[in-house]
CSV table of C-alpha atoms in Angstrom, one decimal:
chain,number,residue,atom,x,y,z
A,1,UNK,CA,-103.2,174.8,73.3
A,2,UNK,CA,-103.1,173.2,76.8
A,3,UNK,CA,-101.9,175.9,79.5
A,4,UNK,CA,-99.3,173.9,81.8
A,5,UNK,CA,-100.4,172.9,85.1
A,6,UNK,CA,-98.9,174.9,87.6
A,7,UNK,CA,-96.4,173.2,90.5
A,8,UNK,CA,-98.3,172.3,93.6
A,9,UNK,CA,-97.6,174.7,96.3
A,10,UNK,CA,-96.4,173.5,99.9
A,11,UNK,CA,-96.7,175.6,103.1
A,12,UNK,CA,-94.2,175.5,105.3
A,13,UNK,CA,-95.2,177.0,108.9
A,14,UNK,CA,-92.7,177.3,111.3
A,15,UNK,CA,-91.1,179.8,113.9
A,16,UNK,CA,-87.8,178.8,112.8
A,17,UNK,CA,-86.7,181.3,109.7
A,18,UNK,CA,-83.3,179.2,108.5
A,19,UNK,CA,-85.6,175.9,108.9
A,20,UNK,CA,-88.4,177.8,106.5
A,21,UNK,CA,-85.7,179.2,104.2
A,22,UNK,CA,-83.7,175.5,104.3
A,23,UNK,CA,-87.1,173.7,103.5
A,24,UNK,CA,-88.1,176.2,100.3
A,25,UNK,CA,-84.6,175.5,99.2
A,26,UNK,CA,-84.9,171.5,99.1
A,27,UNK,CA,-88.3,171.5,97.8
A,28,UNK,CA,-87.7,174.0,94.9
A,29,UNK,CA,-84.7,171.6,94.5
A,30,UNK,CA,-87.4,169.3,93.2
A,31,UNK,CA,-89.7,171.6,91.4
A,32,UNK,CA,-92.2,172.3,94.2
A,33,UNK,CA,-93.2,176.0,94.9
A,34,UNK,CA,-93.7,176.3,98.6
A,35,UNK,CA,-95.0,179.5,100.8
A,36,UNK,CA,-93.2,180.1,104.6
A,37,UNK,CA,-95.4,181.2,107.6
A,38,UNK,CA,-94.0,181.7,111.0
A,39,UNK,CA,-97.1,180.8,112.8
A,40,UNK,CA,-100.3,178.7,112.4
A,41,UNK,CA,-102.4,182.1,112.6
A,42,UNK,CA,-100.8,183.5,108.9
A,43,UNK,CA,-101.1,179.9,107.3
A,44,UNK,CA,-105.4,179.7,108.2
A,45,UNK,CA,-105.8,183.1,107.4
A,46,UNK,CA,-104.0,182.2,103.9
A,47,UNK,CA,-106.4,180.1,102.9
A,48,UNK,CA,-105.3,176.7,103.7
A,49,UNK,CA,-107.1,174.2,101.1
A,50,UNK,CA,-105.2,175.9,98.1
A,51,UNK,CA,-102.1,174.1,99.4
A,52,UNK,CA,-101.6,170.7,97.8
A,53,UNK,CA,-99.8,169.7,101.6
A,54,UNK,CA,-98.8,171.9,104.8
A,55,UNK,CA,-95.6,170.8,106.6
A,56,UNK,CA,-96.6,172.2,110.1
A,57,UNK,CA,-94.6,172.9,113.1
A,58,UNK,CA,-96.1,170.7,116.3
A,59,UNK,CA,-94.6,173.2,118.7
A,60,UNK,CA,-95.1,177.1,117.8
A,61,UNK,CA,-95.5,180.9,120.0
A,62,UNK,CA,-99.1,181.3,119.6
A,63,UNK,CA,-101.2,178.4,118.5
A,64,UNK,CA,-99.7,175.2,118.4
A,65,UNK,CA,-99.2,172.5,115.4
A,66,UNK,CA,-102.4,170.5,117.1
A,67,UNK,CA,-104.9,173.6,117.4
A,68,UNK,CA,-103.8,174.8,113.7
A,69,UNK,CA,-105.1,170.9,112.6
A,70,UNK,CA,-108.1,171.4,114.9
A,71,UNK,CA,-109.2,174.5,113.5
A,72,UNK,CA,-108.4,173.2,109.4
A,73,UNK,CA,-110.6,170.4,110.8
A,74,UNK,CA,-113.3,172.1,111.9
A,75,UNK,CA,-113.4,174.3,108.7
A,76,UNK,CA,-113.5,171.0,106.8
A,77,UNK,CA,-110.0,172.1,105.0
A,78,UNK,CA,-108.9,169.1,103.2
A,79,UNK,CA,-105.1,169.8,102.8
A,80,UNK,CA,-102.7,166.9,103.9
A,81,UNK,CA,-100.8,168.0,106.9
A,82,UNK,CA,-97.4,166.7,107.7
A,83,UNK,CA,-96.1,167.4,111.0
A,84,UNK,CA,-92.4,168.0,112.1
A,85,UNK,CA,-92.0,167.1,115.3
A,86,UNK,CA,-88.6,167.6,117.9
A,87,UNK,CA,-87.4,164.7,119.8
A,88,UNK,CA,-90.2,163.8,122.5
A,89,UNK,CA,-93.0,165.5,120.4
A,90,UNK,CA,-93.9,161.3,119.7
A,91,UNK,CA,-96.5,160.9,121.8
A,92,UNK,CA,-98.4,164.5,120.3
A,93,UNK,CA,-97.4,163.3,116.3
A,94,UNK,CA,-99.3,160.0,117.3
A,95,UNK,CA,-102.4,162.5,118.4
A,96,UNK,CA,-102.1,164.1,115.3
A,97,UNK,CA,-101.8,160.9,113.7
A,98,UNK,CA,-105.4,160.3,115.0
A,99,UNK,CA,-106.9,163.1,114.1
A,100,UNK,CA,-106.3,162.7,110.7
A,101,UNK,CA,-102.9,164.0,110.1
A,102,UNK,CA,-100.9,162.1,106.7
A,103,UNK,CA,-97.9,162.1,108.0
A,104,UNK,CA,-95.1,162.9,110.7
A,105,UNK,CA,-91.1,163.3,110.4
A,106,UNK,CA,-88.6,164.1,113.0
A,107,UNK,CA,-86.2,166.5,113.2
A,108,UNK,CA,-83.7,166.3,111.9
A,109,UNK,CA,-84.9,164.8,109.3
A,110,UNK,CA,-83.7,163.0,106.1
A,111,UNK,CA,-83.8,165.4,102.7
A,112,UNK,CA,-85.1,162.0,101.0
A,113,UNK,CA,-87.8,161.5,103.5
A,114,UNK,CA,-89.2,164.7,103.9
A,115,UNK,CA,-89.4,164.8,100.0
A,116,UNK,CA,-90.9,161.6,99.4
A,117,UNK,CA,-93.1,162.3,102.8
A,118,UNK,CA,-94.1,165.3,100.4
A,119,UNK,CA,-94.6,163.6,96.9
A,120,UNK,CA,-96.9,161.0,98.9
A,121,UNK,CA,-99.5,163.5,100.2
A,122,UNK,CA,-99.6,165.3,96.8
A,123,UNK,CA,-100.3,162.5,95.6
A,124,UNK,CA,-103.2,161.5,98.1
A,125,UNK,CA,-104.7,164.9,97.9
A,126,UNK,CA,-105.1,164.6,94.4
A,127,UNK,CA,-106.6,161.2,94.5
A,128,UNK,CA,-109.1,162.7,96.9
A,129,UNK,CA,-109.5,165.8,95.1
A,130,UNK,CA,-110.7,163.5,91.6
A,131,UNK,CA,-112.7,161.5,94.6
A,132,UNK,CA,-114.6,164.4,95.6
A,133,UNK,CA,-114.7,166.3,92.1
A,134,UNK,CA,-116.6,162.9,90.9
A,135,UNK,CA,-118.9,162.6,94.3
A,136,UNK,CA,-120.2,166.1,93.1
A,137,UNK,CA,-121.1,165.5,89.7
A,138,UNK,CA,-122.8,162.3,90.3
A,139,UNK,CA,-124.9,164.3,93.1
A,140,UNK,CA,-125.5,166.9,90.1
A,141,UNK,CA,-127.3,164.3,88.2
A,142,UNK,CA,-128.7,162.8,90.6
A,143,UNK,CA,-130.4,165.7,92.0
A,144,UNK,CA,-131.7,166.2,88.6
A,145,UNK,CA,-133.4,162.7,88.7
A,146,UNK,CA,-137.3,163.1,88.9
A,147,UNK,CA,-138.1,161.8,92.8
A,148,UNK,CA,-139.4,158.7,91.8
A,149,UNK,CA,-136.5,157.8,89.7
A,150,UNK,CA,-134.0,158.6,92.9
A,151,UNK,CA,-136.7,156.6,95.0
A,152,UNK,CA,-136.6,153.5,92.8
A,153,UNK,CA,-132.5,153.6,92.5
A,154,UNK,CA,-131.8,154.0,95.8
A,155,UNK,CA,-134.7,150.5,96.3
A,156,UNK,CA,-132.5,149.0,93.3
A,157,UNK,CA,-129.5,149.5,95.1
A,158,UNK,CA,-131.1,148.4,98.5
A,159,UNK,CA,-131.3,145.1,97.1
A,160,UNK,CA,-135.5,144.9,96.1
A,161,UNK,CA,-136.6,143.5,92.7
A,162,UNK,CA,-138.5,145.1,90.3
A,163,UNK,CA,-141.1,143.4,92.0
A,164,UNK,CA,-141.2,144.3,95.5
A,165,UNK,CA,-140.4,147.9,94.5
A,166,UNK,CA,-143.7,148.0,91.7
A,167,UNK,CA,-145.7,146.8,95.4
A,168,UNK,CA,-143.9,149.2,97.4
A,169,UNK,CA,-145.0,152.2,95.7
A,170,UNK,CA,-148.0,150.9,94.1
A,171,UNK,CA,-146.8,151.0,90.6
A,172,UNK,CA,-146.2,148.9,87.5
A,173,UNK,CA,-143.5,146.5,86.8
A,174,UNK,CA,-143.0,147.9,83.8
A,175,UNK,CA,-142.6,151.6,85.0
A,176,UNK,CA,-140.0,150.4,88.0
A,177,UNK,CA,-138.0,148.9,85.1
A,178,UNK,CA,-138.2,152.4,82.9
A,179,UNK,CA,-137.5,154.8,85.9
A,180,UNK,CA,-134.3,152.4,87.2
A,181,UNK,CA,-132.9,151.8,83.2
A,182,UNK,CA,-133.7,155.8,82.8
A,183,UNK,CA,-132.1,156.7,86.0
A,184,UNK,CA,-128.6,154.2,85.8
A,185,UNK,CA,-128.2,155.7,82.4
A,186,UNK,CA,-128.2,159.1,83.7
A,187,UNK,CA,-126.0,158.4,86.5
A,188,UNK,CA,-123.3,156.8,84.5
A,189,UNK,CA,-123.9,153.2,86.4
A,190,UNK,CA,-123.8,150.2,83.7
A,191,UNK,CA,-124.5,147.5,85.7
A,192,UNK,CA,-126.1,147.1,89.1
A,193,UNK,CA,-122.6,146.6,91.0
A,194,UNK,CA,-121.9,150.2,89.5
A,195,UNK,CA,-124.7,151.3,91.1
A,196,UNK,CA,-124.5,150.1,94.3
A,197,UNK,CA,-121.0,151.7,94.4
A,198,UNK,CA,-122.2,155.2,93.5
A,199,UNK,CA,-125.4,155.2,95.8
A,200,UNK,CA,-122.6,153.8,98.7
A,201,UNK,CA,-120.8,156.8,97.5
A,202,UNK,CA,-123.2,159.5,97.9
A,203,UNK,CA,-124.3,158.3,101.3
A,204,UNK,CA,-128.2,156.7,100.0
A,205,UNK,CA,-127.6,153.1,100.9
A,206,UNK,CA,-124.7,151.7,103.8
A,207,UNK,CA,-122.2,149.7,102.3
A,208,UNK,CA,-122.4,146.3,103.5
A,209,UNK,CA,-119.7,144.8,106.2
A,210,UNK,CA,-117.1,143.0,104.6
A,211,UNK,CA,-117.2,139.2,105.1
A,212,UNK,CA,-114.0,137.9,106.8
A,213,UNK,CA,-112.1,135.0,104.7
A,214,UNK,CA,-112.6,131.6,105.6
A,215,UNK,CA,-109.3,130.2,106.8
């Protein structure tokens, strides 16, 4: 039997205790578990990334909303950070904005839009969450590739023929056409489009501009 998946659980970090308690109220309103910190240093040492979003505080005693983003950045923590910000704090939510931040709302702020400010990031995290879950395994098999299978996919998806590729590395037709039908196959790609996408993916070729409509 399928184990229910547990609620997604929001951190809350800010100095203000009847904010914190005001904020676990609304969201467990709407079936969200959450977690209260009263400053950016107990939210990184709580491990951030098992958040699904962090509503963060930009001004706090100790370090601010911006340095607690700069220091999940430079740990590569993925969790969407939504900032609430006091009147004038603008021109700082715009910096966070920048630096990667999902979202900012001003206090006070709307029940609704803090809510659906919420739902959205869950929602984005998880999308990048399946992104980077599938990134992985298609790294897995391709790592597992013999080298001149990855060396003839990644030609494939380059844009060479069979051809060029069998002159390249000084092989046969025939074995180019083995290795790349032996190698799509293991990495899941049924056509060559399919390919080109997943070797864009795991950084082997550069995706190519995209061509501006003709007006």
């Amino acid at each position: 039997m399928t184990q229910p998946t547990a609620a997604p659980c929001i951190a809350v970090v800010d100095d203000d205790e009847a904010l914190r308690d005001s904020m676990a109220w609304l969201l467990d309103s709407v079936g969200l578990a959450t977690r209260a910190f009263a400053d950016g240093e107990a939210f990184l040492a709580a491990e951030p990334d098992a958040f699904g979003a962090v509503l963060l505080d930009v001004r706090m005693p100790g370090l601010s909303g911006l340095q607690v983003q700069q220091r999940l950045n430079e740990r590569g923590d993925t969790v969407p950070v939504i900032f609430m910000t006091g009147h004038g704090d603008v021109p700082m939510a715009v910096a966070a904005l920048k630096a990667g931040a999902f979202d900012f709302i001003e206090k006070p702020f709307n029940h609704q839009q803090l809510i659906d400010a919420v739902q959205q990031a869950l929602a984005e995290h998880q999308r990048l969450r399946a992104v980077r879950q599938r990134t992985d395994t298609l790294r897995e098999r391709y790592d597992a590739l013999r080298p001149k299978e990855r060396e003839i996919l990644v030609h494939v998806a380059e844009g060479m023929t069979s051809r060029e590729i069998a002159e390249h590395l000084d092989v046969s037709a025939k074995t180019v056409e083995v290795y790349r039908l032996r190698g799509m196959k293991a990495l899941g790609a049924g056509n060559l489009a399919e390919l080109v996408r997943i070797c864009v993916a795991l950084g082997l070729v550069e995706a190519l501009p995209t061509e501006p409509r003709q007006q």
